[in-house]
PDB file of C-alpha atoms in Angstrom:
ATOM      1  CA  MET A 249      12.751 -14.040  31.008  1.00 48.00           C
ATOM      2  CA  SER A 250      10.174 -13.394  28.301  1.00 57.00           C
ATOM      3  CA  LYS A 251       7.033 -15.530  28.277  1.00 75.00           C
ATOM      4  CA  ARG A 252       7.199 -18.159  25.520  1.00 83.00           C
ATOM      5  CA  ARG A 253       4.040 -18.091  23.414  1.00 87.00           C
ATOM      6  CA  VAL A 254       5.175 -20.715  20.888  1.00 90.00           C
ATOM      7  CA  THR A 255       8.252 -22.889  20.456  1.00 92.00           C
ATOM      8  CA  THR A 256       8.246 -23.205  16.662  1.00 94.00           C
ATOM      9  CA  LEU A 257       7.643 -21.133  13.567  1.00 95.00           C
ATOM     10  CA  SER A 258       4.886 -23.027  11.769  1.00 95.00           C
ATOM     11  CA  PHE A 259       1.854 -22.230   9.670  1.00 95.00           C
ATOM     12  CA  GLU A 260      -0.270 -22.593  12.797  1.00 95.00           C
ATOM     13  CA  SER A 261       1.879 -20.245  14.912  1.00 95.00           C
ATOM     14  CA  ILE A 262       1.995 -17.731  12.036  1.00 95.00           C
ATOM     15  CA  GLU A 263      -1.821 -17.621  12.040  1.00 94.00           C
ATOM     16  CA  GLN A 264      -1.792 -17.117  15.826  1.00 93.00           C
ATOM     17  CA  PHE A 265       0.734 -14.316  15.335  1.00 94.00           C
ATOM     18  CA  ARG A 266      -1.399 -12.650  12.665  1.00 91.00           C
ATOM     19  CA  ASN A 267      -4.532 -12.805  14.833  1.00 90.00           C
ATOM     20  CA  SER A 268      -2.594 -11.322  17.737  1.00 90.00           C
ATOM     21  CA  LEU A 269      -1.415  -8.405  15.581  1.00 87.00           C
ATOM     22  CA  SER A 270      -4.979  -7.732  14.423  1.00 79.00           C
ATOM     23  CA  GLU A 271      -6.178  -7.652  18.023  1.00 81.00           C
ATOM     24  CA  THR A 272      -3.624  -4.930  18.825  1.00 78.00           C
ATOM     25  CA  GLY A 273      -5.146  -2.703  16.129  1.00 75.00           C
ATOM     26  CA  LEU A 274      -2.427  -3.146  13.497  1.00 75.00           C
ATOM     27  CA  SER A 275      -3.807  -2.691   9.979  1.00 77.00           C
ATOM     28  CA  LYS A 276      -4.856  -5.774   8.018  1.00 78.00           C
ATOM     29  CA  HIS A 277      -2.397  -4.834   5.283  1.00 80.00           C
ATOM     30  CA  THR A 278       0.588  -4.719   7.662  1.00 84.00           C
ATOM     31  CA  SER A 279      -0.283  -7.891   9.570  1.00 85.00           C
ATOM     32  CA  LYS A 280      -0.852  -9.691   6.267  1.00 87.00           C
ATOM     33  CA  ALA A 281       2.562  -8.530   4.970  1.00 88.00           C
ATOM     34  CA  TYR A 282       4.354  -9.848   8.085  1.00 92.00           C
ATOM     35  CA  SER A 283       2.581 -13.211   8.051  1.00 93.00           C
ATOM     36  CA  THR A 284       3.101 -13.601   4.291  1.00 93.00           C
ATOM     37  CA  ASP A 285       6.853 -13.110   4.753  1.00 94.00           C
ATOM     38  CA  LEU A 286       6.934 -15.820   7.423  1.00 96.00           C
ATOM     39  CA  ARG A 287       4.936 -18.277   5.308  1.00 94.00           C
ATOM     40  CA  MET A 288       7.284 -17.595   2.421  1.00 94.00           C
ATOM     41  CA  LEU A 289      10.243 -18.504   4.645  1.00 95.00           C
ATOM     42  CA  LEU A 290       8.754 -21.935   5.345  1.00 94.00           C
ATOM     43  CA  GLU A 291       7.764 -22.496   1.712  1.00 94.00           C
ATOM     44  CA  GLN A 292      11.079 -21.389   0.189  1.00 92.00           C
ATOM     45  CA  MET A 293      13.092 -23.369   2.738  1.00 91.00           C
ATOM     46  CA  ASN A 294      10.765 -26.337   2.032  1.00 92.00           C
ATOM     47  CA  VAL A 295       9.949 -27.049   5.678  1.00 93.00           C
ATOM     48  CA  LEU A 296       6.735 -27.219   7.698  1.00 95.00           C
ATOM     49  CA  GLU A 297       8.183 -25.735  10.872  1.00 95.00           C
ATOM     50  CA  ILE A 298      11.357 -24.324  12.388  1.00 95.00           C
ATOM     51  CA  PRO A 299      12.152 -24.761  16.103  1.00 95.00           C
ATOM     52  CA  ALA A 300      12.687 -21.455  17.893  1.00 92.00           C
ATOM     53  CA  GLN A 301      16.261 -22.475  18.736  1.00 92.00           C
ATOM     54  CA  GLN A 302      17.046 -22.672  15.004  1.00 95.00           C
ATOM     55  CA  LEU A 303      14.957 -19.706  13.873  1.00 95.00           C
ATOM     56  CA  GLU A 304      17.772 -17.157  13.801  1.00 95.00           C
ATOM     57  CA  ILE A 305      20.135 -19.393  11.802  1.00 95.00           C
ATOM     58  CA  ALA A 306      17.395 -20.450   9.365  1.00 95.00           C
ATOM     59  CA  GLY A 307      16.050 -16.910   9.029  1.00 94.00           C
ATOM     60  CA  GLN A 308      19.458 -15.424   8.308  1.00 94.00           C
ATOM     61  CA  ALA A 309      20.199 -18.143   5.748  1.00 94.00           C
ATOM     62  CA  TRP A 310      16.897 -17.331   4.023  1.00 95.00           C
ATOM     63  CA  LEU A 311      17.574 -13.586   4.016  1.00 94.00           C
ATOM     64  CA  ASN A 312      21.087 -14.120   2.640  1.00 92.00           C
ATOM     65  CA  LYS A 313      19.880 -16.475  -0.086  1.00 91.00           C
ATOM     66  CA  TYR A 314      17.453 -13.948  -1.548  1.00 89.00           C
ATOM     67  CA  ARG A 315      18.894 -10.540  -0.619  1.00 86.00           C
ATOM     68  CA  LYS A 316      20.626 -10.183  -4.008  1.00 84.00           C
ATOM     69  CA  ILE A 317      17.459 -11.169  -5.850  1.00 85.00           C
ATOM     70  CA  VAL A 318      14.805  -9.034  -4.145  1.00 83.00           C
ATOM     71  CA  ALA A 319      14.795  -5.273  -3.568  1.00 82.00           C
ATOM     72  CA  PRO A 320      16.662  -3.984  -0.471  1.00 85.00           C
ATOM     73  CA  LYS A 321      13.401  -2.746   1.046  1.00 84.00           C
ATOM     74  CA  THR A 322      11.951  -6.254   0.702  1.00 88.00           C
ATOM     75  CA  THR A 323      14.839  -7.762   2.666  1.00 91.00           C
ATOM     76  CA  ALA A 324      14.438  -5.037   5.288  1.00 90.00           C
ATOM     77  CA  ARG A 325      10.731  -5.791   5.626  1.00 91.00           C
ATOM     78  CA  ARG A 326      11.378  -9.532   5.875  1.00 93.00           C
ATOM     79  CA  LEU A 327      13.887  -8.889   8.649  1.00 94.00           C
ATOM     80  CA  THR A 328      11.289  -6.772  10.452  1.00 93.00           C
ATOM     81  CA  SER A 329       8.752  -9.603  10.113  1.00 94.00           C
ATOM     82  CA  LEU A 330      11.200 -12.057  11.687  1.00 95.00           C
ATOM     83  CA  LYS A 331      12.095  -9.685  14.532  1.00 95.00           C
ATOM     84  CA  ILE A 332       8.460  -8.947  15.370  1.00 94.00           C
ATOM     85  CA  PHE A 333       7.523 -12.621  15.285  1.00 95.00           C
ATOM     86  CA  ALA A 334      10.500 -13.558  17.469  1.00 94.00           C
ATOM     87  CA  LYS A 335       9.585 -10.873  20.012  1.00 93.00           C
ATOM     88  CA  TRP A 336       5.931 -11.975  20.006  1.00 93.00           C
ATOM     89  CA  ALA A 337       6.951 -15.638  20.387  1.00 93.00           C
ATOM     90  CA  GLY A 338       9.079 -14.797  23.429  1.00 92.00           C
ATOM     91  CA  TYR A 339      12.558 -14.572  21.909  1.00 92.00           C
ATOM     92  CA  PRO A 340      13.216 -10.815  21.702  1.00 89.00           C
ATOM     93  CA  GLY A 341      16.989 -11.092  21.283  1.00 87.00           C
ATOM     94  CA  LEU A 342      16.927 -12.767  17.867  1.00 93.00           C
ATOM     95  CA  PHE A 343      18.098 -11.064  14.660  1.00 93.00           C
ATOM     96  CA  THR A 344      19.531  -8.029  16.485  1.00 89.00           C
ATOM     97  CA  SER A 345      22.928  -8.355  14.808  1.00 90.00           C
ATOM     98  CA  TYR A 346      21.723  -8.933  11.239  1.00 91.00           C
ATOM     99  CA  ARG A 347      22.181  -5.948   8.939  1.00 87.00           C
ATOM    100  CA  ALA A 348      19.790  -5.566   6.021  1.00 81.00           C
ATOM    101  CA  PRO A 349      20.976  -3.757   2.874  1.00 78.00           C
ATOM    102  CA  THR A 350      20.346  -0.029   2.856  1.00 73.00           C
ATOM    103  CA  PRO A 351      17.508   0.909   0.487  1.00 63.00           C
ATOM    104  CA  ALA A 352      18.319   3.466  -2.179  1.00 58.00           C
ATOM    105  CA  GLN A 353      17.540   6.991  -1.034  1.00 54.00           C
ATOM    106  CA  THR A 354      16.601   8.346  -4.423  1.00 52.00           C
ATOM    107  CA  ILE A 355      12.863   7.982  -4.955  1.00 49.00           C
ATOM    108  CA  PRO A 356      11.477   8.759  -8.407  1.00 57.00           C
ATOM    109  CA  ARG A 357       9.306  11.823  -8.229  1.00 63.00           C
ATOM    110  CA  PRO A 358       5.691  11.026  -9.107  1.00 66.00           C
ATOM    111  CA  LEU A 359       4.543  12.972 -12.149  1.00 71.00           C
ATOM    112  CA  PRO A 360       0.963  13.989 -12.899  1.00 74.00           C
ATOM    113  CA  ILE A 361      -0.472  12.891 -16.211  1.00 79.00           C
ATOM    114  CA  PRO A 362      -2.632  15.238 -18.313  1.00 69.00           C
ATOM    115  CA  ARG A 363      -5.818  15.516 -16.288  1.00 59.00           C
ATOM    116  CA  THR A 364      -8.356  16.246 -19.022  1.00 56.00           C
ATOM    117  CA  GLY A 365      -9.736  12.936 -20.165  1.00 68.00           C
ATOM    118  CA  SER A 366      -6.718  10.900 -19.111  1.00 88.00           C
ATOM    119  CA  ILE A 367      -8.050   9.317 -15.914  1.00 91.00           C
ATOM    120  CA  PHE A 368     -11.352   8.685 -17.668  1.00 93.00           C
ATOM    121  CA  ALA A 369      -9.565   7.046 -20.611  1.00 93.00           C
ATOM    122  CA  MET A 370      -7.615   4.768 -18.278  1.00 95.00           C
ATOM    123  CA  CYS A 371     -10.808   3.808 -16.427  1.00 95.00           C
ATOM    124  CA  GLU A 372     -12.409   2.974 -19.757  1.00 94.00           C
ATOM    125  CA  ALA A 373      -9.400   0.808 -20.608  1.00 94.00           C
ATOM    126  CA  GLY A 374      -9.996  -1.384 -17.552  1.00 95.00           C
ATOM    127  CA  TRP A 375     -10.906  -4.932 -18.585  1.00 94.00           C
ATOM    128  CA  THR A 376     -12.980  -5.522 -15.435  1.00 96.00           C
ATOM    129  CA  PRO A 377     -14.966  -3.175 -13.152  1.00 96.00           C
ATOM    130  CA  GLN A 378     -12.336  -3.758 -10.450  1.00 96.00           C
ATOM    131  CA  HIS A 379      -9.514  -2.506 -12.662  1.00 97.00           C
ATOM    132  CA  SER A 380     -11.482   0.614 -13.596  1.00 96.00           C
ATOM    133  CA  ALA A 381     -12.274   1.237  -9.920  1.00 97.00           C
ATOM    134  CA  LEU A 382      -8.582   0.878  -9.078  1.00 97.00           C
ATOM    135  CA  VAL A 383      -7.672   3.751 -11.414  1.00 96.00           C
ATOM    136  CA  ALA A 384     -10.579   5.876 -10.186  1.00 96.00           C
ATOM    137  CA  LEU A 385      -9.576   5.434  -6.539  1.00 96.00           C
ATOM    138  CA  GLY A 386      -6.044   6.600  -7.319  1.00 94.00           C
ATOM    139  CA  GLY A 387      -6.800   9.367  -9.816  1.00 92.00           C
ATOM    140  CA  TYR A 388     -10.080  10.731  -8.457  1.00 93.00           C
ATOM    141  CA  VAL A 389      -9.769   9.971  -4.712  1.00 93.00           C
ATOM    142  CA  GLY A 390      -5.978  10.015  -4.212  1.00 91.00           C
ATOM    143  CA  CYS A 391      -5.647   6.531  -2.714  1.00 93.00           C
ATOM    144  CA  ARG A 392      -2.338   4.733  -2.410  1.00 91.00           C
ATOM    145  CA  ILE A 393      -2.344   1.189  -3.792  1.00 93.00           C
ATOM    146  CA  SER A 394      -2.397  -0.320  -0.287  1.00 91.00           C
ATOM    147  CA  GLU A 395      -5.318   1.943   0.638  1.00 93.00           C
ATOM    148  CA  SER A 396      -7.334   1.011  -2.442  1.00 94.00           C
ATOM    149  CA  LEU A 397      -6.770  -2.686  -1.791  1.00 93.00           C
ATOM    150  CA  SER A 398      -7.982  -2.425   1.815  1.00 92.00           C
ATOM    151  CA  LEU A 399     -11.242  -0.562   1.138  1.00 94.00           C
ATOM    152  CA  THR A 400     -14.556  -2.298   1.821  1.00 94.00           C
ATOM    153  CA  PRO A 401     -18.162  -1.234   1.079  1.00 94.00           C
ATOM    154  CA  ALA A 402     -18.521  -0.430   4.786  1.00 93.00           C
ATOM    155  CA  ASP A 403     -15.912   2.340   4.389  1.00 95.00           C
ATOM    156  CA  PHE A 404     -18.233   4.323   2.095  1.00 95.00           C
ATOM    157  CA  ASP A 405     -20.919   6.688   3.369  1.00 93.00           C
ATOM    158  CA  LEU A 406     -23.391   7.116   0.530  1.00 92.00           C
ATOM    159  CA  VAL A 407     -25.334   9.846   2.330  1.00 92.00           C
ATOM    160  CA  SER A 408     -22.350  12.190   2.705  1.00 90.00           C
ATOM    161  CA  ARG A 409     -20.599  10.756  -0.394  1.00 91.00           C
ATOM    162  CA  GLU A 410     -17.393  10.198   1.562  1.00 93.00           C
ATOM    163  CA  VAL A 411     -14.982   7.323   2.126  1.00 94.00           C
ATOM    164  CA  THR A 412     -12.902   6.580   5.213  1.00 94.00           C
ATOM    165  CA  ILE A 413      -9.381   5.592   4.186  1.00 93.00           C
ATOM    166  CA  ARG A 414      -6.834   3.825   6.402  1.00 88.00           C
ATOM    167  CA  GLY A 415      -3.407   5.151   5.468  1.00 83.00           C
ATOM    168  CA  LYS A 416       0.198   4.822   6.598  1.00 78.00           C
ATOM    169  CA  GLY A 417       0.700   4.372  10.316  1.00 72.00           C
ATOM    170  CA  ASP A 418      -2.949   3.287  10.633  1.00 76.00           C
ATOM    171  CA  LYS A 419      -4.035   6.914  10.326  1.00 84.00           C
ATOM    172  CA  THR A 420      -7.493   7.432   8.904  1.00 88.00           C
ATOM    173  CA  ARG A 421      -8.792  10.277   6.776  1.00 91.00           C
ATOM    174  CA  VAL A 422     -12.173  11.027   5.259  1.00 91.00           C
ATOM    175  CA  VAL A 423     -12.184  12.012   1.586  1.00 91.00           C
ATOM    176  CA  PRO A 424     -15.180  13.159  -0.482  1.00 92.00           C
ATOM    177  CA  VAL A 425     -15.976  10.878  -3.414  1.00 93.00           C
ATOM    178  CA  SER A 426     -16.631  12.824  -6.607  1.00 92.00           C
ATOM    179  CA  ARG A 427     -19.312  11.825  -9.096  1.00 93.00           C
ATOM    180  CA  ALA A 428     -16.544  10.942 -11.557  1.00 92.00           C
ATOM    181  CA  ALA A 429     -15.000   8.540  -9.035  1.00 94.00           C
ATOM    182  CA  TRP A 430     -18.293   7.019  -7.957  1.00 95.00           C
ATOM    183  CA  ALA A 431     -19.278   6.237 -11.552  1.00 95.00           C
ATOM    184  CA  TRP A 432     -16.420   3.696 -11.675  1.00 96.00           C
ATOM    185  CA  VAL A 433     -16.484   2.509  -8.049  1.00 96.00           C
ATOM    186  CA  ALA A 434     -20.267   2.008  -7.834  1.00 96.00           C
ATOM    187  CA  PRO A 435     -20.457  -1.201  -9.936  1.00 95.00           C
ATOM    188  CA  VAL A 436     -17.996  -2.974  -7.650  1.00 95.00           C
ATOM    189  CA  TYR A 437     -19.620  -1.506  -4.527  1.00 95.00           C
ATOM    190  CA  MET A 438     -23.155  -2.515  -5.561  1.00 94.00           C
ATOM    191  CA  GLU A 439     -22.069  -6.081  -6.229  1.00 91.00           C
ATOM    192  CA  LEU A 440     -20.574  -6.540  -2.760  1.00 91.00           C
ATOM    193  CA  ALA A 441     -22.451  -4.215  -0.388  1.00 88.00           C
ATOM    194  CA  PRO A 442     -25.721  -6.182  -0.052  1.00 87.00           C
ATOM    195  CA  LYS A 443     -23.983  -9.512   0.588  1.00 85.00           C
ATOM    196  CA  THR A 444     -20.495  -8.910   1.998  1.00 89.00           C
ATOM    197  CA  PRO A 445     -20.081  -5.291   3.194  1.00 86.00           C
ATOM    198  CA  ASP A 446     -16.811  -6.121   4.953  1.00 88.00           C
ATOM    199  CA  ALA A 447     -15.150  -7.791   1.956  1.00 91.00           C
ATOM    200  CA  THR A 448     -12.460  -5.841   0.145  1.00 92.00           C
ATOM    201  CA  LEU A 449     -13.630  -4.096  -3.027  1.00 93.00           C
ATOM    202  CA  LEU A 450     -10.568  -5.156  -4.985  1.00 95.00           C
ATOM    203  CA  THR A 451      -9.327  -8.741  -4.858  1.00 92.00           C
ATOM    204  CA  MET A 452      -5.971  -8.287  -6.618  1.00 92.00           C
ATOM    205  CA  CYS A 453      -2.549  -8.256  -4.936  1.00 90.00           C
ATOM    206  CA  ASP A 454      -0.246  -5.227  -4.733  1.00 90.00           C
ATOM    207  CA  ARG A 455       2.039  -6.263  -7.602  1.00 90.00           C
ATOM    208  CA  THR A 456      -0.882  -7.082  -9.909  1.00 92.00           C
ATOM    209  CA  ALA A 457      -2.547  -3.761  -9.130  1.00 94.00           C
ATOM    210  CA  ARG A 458       0.585  -1.761  -9.981  1.00 93.00           C
ATOM    211  CA  ALA A 459       1.167  -3.685 -13.207  1.00 93.00           C
ATOM    212  CA  SER A 460      -2.492  -3.239 -14.161  1.00 95.00           C
ATOM    213  CA  ILE A 461      -2.275   0.540 -13.797  1.00 95.00           C
ATOM    214  CA  THR A 462       0.721   0.658 -16.108  1.00 93.00           C
ATOM    215  CA  ARG A 463      -1.074  -1.583 -18.598  1.00 94.00           C
ATOM    216  CA  MET A 464      -4.224   0.582 -18.552  1.00 95.00           C
ATOM    217  CA  GLY A 465      -2.033   3.599 -19.244  1.00 93.00           C
ATOM    218  CA  GLU A 466      -0.674   1.809 -22.303  1.00 93.00           C
ATOM    219  CA  LEU A 467      -4.146   0.826 -23.488  1.00 94.00           C
ATOM    220  CA  ALA A 468      -5.334   4.421 -23.015  1.00 92.00           C
ATOM    221  CA  LYS A 469      -2.342   5.534 -25.137  1.00 90.00           C
ATOM    222  CA  MET A 470      -0.815   7.729 -22.457  1.00 88.00           C
ATOM    223  CA  PRO A 471       2.304   9.547 -23.774  1.00 83.00           C
ATOM    224  CA  ARG A 472       4.524   7.889 -21.152  1.00 85.00           C
ATOM    225  CA  ARG A 473       4.579   5.022 -18.670  1.00 87.00           C
ATOM    226  CA  VAL A 474       2.059   5.543 -15.862  1.00 90.00           C
ATOM    227  CA  ALA A 475       2.801   4.327 -12.317  1.00 88.00           C
ATOM    228  CA  SER A 476       0.374   4.123  -9.405  1.00 88.00           C
ATOM    229  CA  HIS A 477       1.840   7.189  -7.655  1.00 87.00           C
ATOM    230  CA  ASP A 478       1.338   9.205 -10.834  1.00 90.00           C
ATOM    231  CA  LEU A 479      -2.407   8.894 -10.273  1.00 92.00           C
ATOM    232  CA  ARG A 480      -2.072  10.409  -6.799  1.00 88.00           C
ATOM    233  CA  ALA A 481       0.149  13.135  -8.248  1.00 86.00           C
ATOM    234  CA  THR A 482      -2.526  13.913 -10.840  1.00 88.00           C
ATOM    235  CA  PHE A 483      -5.164  14.131  -8.100  1.00 89.00           C
ATOM    236  CA  ALA A 484      -2.924  16.364  -5.962  1.00 86.00           C
ATOM    237  CA  THR A 485      -1.936  18.691  -8.775  1.00 85.00           C
ATOM    238  CA  TRP A 486      -5.505  19.154  -9.917  1.00 84.00           C
ATOM    239  CA  LEU A 487      -6.624  19.952  -6.358  1.00 85.00           C
ATOM    240  CA  LEU A 488      -3.874  22.529  -5.912  1.00 82.00           C
ATOM    241  CA  GLU A 489      -4.648  24.126  -9.256  1.00 80.00           C
ATOM    242  CA  LYS A 490      -8.313  24.361  -8.308  1.00 83.00           C
ATOM    243  CA  THR A 491      -7.997  25.519  -4.680  1.00 83.00           C
ATOM    244  CA  GLY A 492      -4.493  26.913  -4.236  1.00 79.00           C
ATOM    245  CA  ASN A 493      -4.661  25.382  -0.745  1.00 82.00           C
ATOM    246  CA  LEU A 494      -1.638  23.161  -0.092  1.00 81.00           C
ATOM    247  CA  ARG A 495      -2.831  22.355   3.445  1.00 84.00           C
ATOM    248  CA  LEU A 496      -6.125  21.019   2.098  1.00 87.00           C
ATOM    249  CA  VAL A 497      -4.255  18.835  -0.409  1.00 84.00           C
ATOM    250  CA  GLN A 498      -2.053  17.531   2.411  1.00 85.00           C
ATOM    251  CA  GLU A 499      -5.131  16.458   4.392  1.00 86.00           C
ATOM    252  CA  LEU A 500      -6.785  14.751   1.429  1.00 86.00           C
ATOM    253  CA  LEU A 501      -3.610  12.829   0.551  1.00 85.00           C
ATOM    254  CA  GLY A 502      -2.962  11.826   4.167  1.00 83.00           C
ATOM    255  CA  HIS A 503       0.573  13.244   4.326  1.00 80.00           C
ATOM    256  CA  SER A 504       2.043  13.970   7.757  1.00 75.00           C
ATOM    257  CA  SER A 505       4.258  16.696   6.278  1.00 73.00           C
ATOM    258  CA  VAL A 506       3.411  19.393   3.756  1.00 72.00           C
ATOM    259  CA  THR A 507       6.902  18.887   2.294  1.00 72.00           C
ATOM    260  CA  THR A 508       5.826  15.442   1.117  1.00 69.00           C
ATOM    261  CA  THR A 509       2.742  16.953  -0.463  1.00 71.00           C
ATOM    262  CA  GLN A 510       4.848  19.407  -2.439  1.00 70.00           C
ATOM    263  CA  ALA A 511       6.728  16.498  -4.009  1.00 67.00           C
ATOM    264  CA  TYR A 512       3.414  15.308  -5.431  1.00 63.00           C
ATOM    265  CA  THR A 513       2.596  18.561  -7.194  1.00 66.00           C
ATOM    266  CA  LEU A 514       4.186  20.405 -10.081  1.00 60.00           C
ATOM    267  CA  VAL A 515       1.987  23.421  -9.515  1.00 51.00           C
ATOM    268  CA  GLU A 516       3.765  24.817  -6.481  1.00 50.00           C
ATOM    269  CA  ARG A 517       7.036  25.563  -8.302  1.00 52.00           C
ATOM    270  CA  ASN A 518       5.159  27.051 -11.263  1.00 52.00           C
ATOM    271  CA  LEU A 519       3.275  29.361  -8.925  1.00 49.00           C
ATOM    272  CA  MET A 520       6.517  30.510  -7.316  1.00 48.00           C
ATOM    273  CA  HIS A 521       7.964  31.392 -10.714  1.00 50.00           C
ATOM    274  CA  GLU A 522       4.817  33.281 -11.681  1.00 50.00           C
ATOM    275  CA  ALA A 523       4.858  35.164  -8.377  1.00 46.00           C
ATOM    276  CA  VAL A 524       8.280  36.697  -8.994  1.00 49.00           C
ATOM    277  CA  GLU A 525       7.466  37.796 -12.539  1.00 49.00           C
ATOM    278  CA  LEU A 526       6.278  41.318 -11.660  1.00 42.00           C
TER     279      LEU A 526
END
């Protein structure tokens, strides 16, 4: 029989759960996502706690109520949050029969935006230093949104001009910070570093950050809608154009497979066409 850590899902037990995840080395972003899902369950069901004996019924009712409203991947993540909490609490058999909707397999291919002046123009369009830094981290450093939002001043090495980034699967990579990037990141860094070096540089949530990037693209008069992954694609394409080294681009983007890296660049296919034109 599994050891029972808690007997209810409550705001207090959720905080215990989150602290436990952090102690195991799980990233702050992931542990925050799980605990946020669980808090949302209590808030949307308008209760302060749910006994463990009723957790599966209440959790499934919550998932069913919102599964047609939220994206399939959101329901899948919420189910994962419930399963991991139940296992941690000492009830590993819960939610094993629930089937989340299958997320769509077609993922829009990220497209680079014109490099010359475009990233700079979007940075200039930022209405706060944080918004400008957000664009710079994506377009000049190649950060994912989740990576940008988790960075702290302590992650930057000013001597080597490098930043340590925690990516998917808690993998870390070290990426050089260009002068162009630092020009926009420095104001936010200098404000926090002396007082709170472990505080996150950017204080916005994931959804706000993504919407802000699109808005800055509009303000910079980009020819099309700009998404967060388009900034990474711009960074990747420029690197490949400059170096011709796909393996190097893979390392700087933090991809486990070079195939994923190719999806972020338009250069590779162009080079193949040029190669056969003898």
